XYZ file of C-alpha atoms in Angstrom:
185
model
C -25.808 11.143 2.308
C -25.173 8.264 5.013
C -22.788 7.021 6.544
C -23.880 3.259 6.311
C -24.241 4.026 2.457
C -21.420 1.914 0.657
C -20.154 3.187 -3.021
C -20.343 0.597 -5.657
C -18.442 0.779 -8.990
C -19.960 -1.021 -11.779
C -18.987 -1.844 -15.157
C -20.113 -1.063 -18.674
C -23.177 -3.609 -18.604
C -24.494 -1.847 -14.898
C -22.558 -5.270 -12.871
C -21.580 -4.403 -10.133
C -17.307 -5.120 -10.077
C -16.197 -6.615 -7.134
C -12.439 -7.569 -7.724
C -9.775 -6.633 -9.704
C -6.987 -9.063 -10.971
C -7.985 -12.808 -12.865
C -5.733 -16.156 -13.205
C -2.724 -15.182 -14.898
C 1.042 -15.405 -15.440
C 0.980 -18.912 -13.541
C -0.843 -17.020 -10.279
C -4.030 -15.454 -9.250
C -3.966 -11.909 -9.525
C -7.756 -11.470 -8.376
C -7.974 -8.441 -5.457
C -10.652 -7.313 -3.659
C -11.856 -3.541 -4.904
C -12.674 -3.268 -0.999
C -8.762 -3.980 0.105
C -7.048 -1.934 -2.845
C -9.060 0.789 -1.892
C -7.888 0.349 1.857
C -4.530 1.286 0.480
C -5.134 4.068 -2.114
C -8.225 6.059 -0.277
C -5.982 7.230 2.839
C -7.809 9.882 4.224
C -4.655 10.156 6.579
C -2.604 13.014 4.553
C -1.998 15.685 7.823
C -5.127 16.083 10.124
C -4.108 19.957 12.200
C -5.659 20.911 16.349
C -5.269 22.009 19.019
C -4.171 20.227 21.623
C -7.463 19.633 23.642
C -9.382 17.969 20.414
C -6.544 15.349 19.912
C -8.031 12.543 21.821
C -11.024 12.460 19.830
C -10.417 12.926 15.903
C -13.743 11.639 14.036
C -14.678 14.146 11.398
C -17.078 14.025 9.069
C -13.841 13.650 6.658
C -13.007 10.536 8.549
C -16.338 9.219 7.834
C -17.583 9.769 4.641
C -13.967 7.876 4.001
C -15.573 5.114 5.818
C -17.559 4.487 2.405
C -15.204 3.760 0.251
C -13.328 1.349 2.453
C -16.059 -0.981 4.141
C -13.786 -1.364 7.440
C -10.179 -1.658 5.844
C -9.460 2.208 7.333
C -8.111 0.215 10.531
C -5.481 -0.564 8.257
C -4.141 3.025 8.214
C -1.336 5.686 9.847
C -2.370 8.644 10.858
C -0.408 12.110 11.435
C -1.655 15.062 14.005
C -0.217 18.161 13.458
C 0.482 20.386 16.708
C 0.640 23.957 15.109
C 1.316 25.786 19.030
C 4.894 23.134 18.778
C 5.784 22.523 15.870
C 4.847 18.605 16.157
C 3.823 16.457 14.056
C 2.368 12.411 15.910
C 2.520 9.736 13.920
C -0.005 6.228 15.018
C 1.429 3.545 12.809
C -0.091 0.658 11.655
C -1.330 -2.219 14.585
C -2.294 -4.241 11.317
C -2.267 -4.630 8.302
C -4.338 -5.197 4.942
C -5.301 -8.508 4.402
C -3.813 -10.272 2.092
C -3.901 -13.690 0.896
C -2.390 -17.289 3.203
C -0.993 -18.844 -0.289
C 0.562 -22.174 -0.025
C 3.982 -21.927 0.080
C 4.808 -24.581 -3.562
C 2.606 -21.236 -5.280
C 4.219 -18.318 -3.164
C 7.274 -16.180 -4.735
C 9.781 -14.333 -3.304
C 9.369 -11.524 -5.481
C 12.925 -8.539 -5.554
C 10.897 -5.354 -6.979
C 13.431 -2.450 -7.460
C 12.790 0.835 -7.976
C 9.343 -0.594 -4.988
C 9.322 2.315 -3.343
C 8.380 4.809 -6.713
C 5.212 5.643 -8.102
C 4.870 2.246 -10.056
C 6.850 0.248 -8.401
C 5.188 0.419 -4.732
C 2.015 0.185 -6.695
C 2.965 -3.590 -8.294
C 4.569 -3.990 -4.689
C 0.903 -3.396 -2.580
C -0.320 -6.010 -5.259
C 2.369 -9.164 -4.372
C 1.770 -8.424 -1.320
C -1.568 -8.528 -0.955
C -1.626 -11.814 -3.359
C -0.183 -13.443 -0.273
C 4.122 -13.390 -2.151
C 7.013 -12.290 0.392
C 8.313 -8.685 -2.278
C 11.762 -7.600 -1.399
C 12.181 -3.691 -2.524
C 15.530 -2.480 -3.373
C 15.499 1.476 -3.440
C 17.871 3.879 -3.337
C 15.195 6.036 -2.640
C 16.614 9.136 -4.859
C 13.289 9.244 -6.515
C 10.987 7.037 -5.112
C 9.775 7.441 -0.966
C 9.653 5.247 2.252
C 5.887 5.813 2.089
C 4.738 4.593 -0.472
C 6.001 1.118 1.357
C 5.656 1.640 4.858
C 2.776 0.616 5.068
C 4.188 -2.824 4.205
C 7.130 -2.234 6.762
C 6.710 -5.304 9.608
C 4.858 -7.711 7.841
C 6.735 -11.013 7.944
C 6.175 -11.250 3.723
C 7.951 -7.938 2.683
C 11.515 -6.617 2.980
C 12.348 -3.000 2.144
C 16.135 -3.366 1.388
C 18.634 0.504 0.825
C 20.484 0.230 -2.235
C 22.042 1.041 -4.961
C 21.693 -0.796 -8.094
C 25.259 0.301 -8.776
C 26.713 -1.926 -6.186
C 26.141 -6.081 -7.242
C 23.496 -7.379 -4.351
C 22.852 -11.067 -3.354
C 19.296 -12.080 -2.332
C 17.544 -16.118 -4.400
C 14.028 -14.798 -5.553
C 11.406 -15.630 -8.195
C 10.802 -13.926 -10.078
C 12.485 -9.774 -10.414
C 10.505 -6.580 -11.790
C 13.529 -3.460 -12.659
C 11.712 -0.179 -12.113
C 14.466 2.319 -12.557
C 14.343 5.502 -13.408
C 15.947 6.127 -16.324
C 19.067 9.124 -15.895
C 21.666 10.118 -18.119
C 24.959 10.054 -16.632
C 26.836 12.506 -16.040
């Protein structure tokens, strides 16, 4: 298969799907499929290399992955494991996935409790791509920082380590709660 070939997603009528979402709940929810793919189809888990290979990591796997992300792979971080020294090198994002530029009147300040969990992190990704200001509140008992780490440093994103058992004051337009159910001891 050639690298230049693009992956196409078709609906049940054979029409190509280019975006997901629509106008609902008072704001535009449409996001290009290519951008969503670039967030979730990541090749960056861990690449193991010898020290002299570290400079030229450009594998066939990464080339194949480019067909899925259609050029958005520059927005992803990478990890390289060096078995000789038992060390790992992280290359973080130098730029973020493109987000919609919303006028201030349409931009919402959204609080997502449990935003580092599986469901919450996907909502955070969607809200960020739509151009909203997102604050994530999580104690990381069941969630992970890595699920939202690709947004850390973005001007519309804030990550707060906090347990909702204690009060927390924040101004927001909307709040979503994705707290795990825990049985009291």
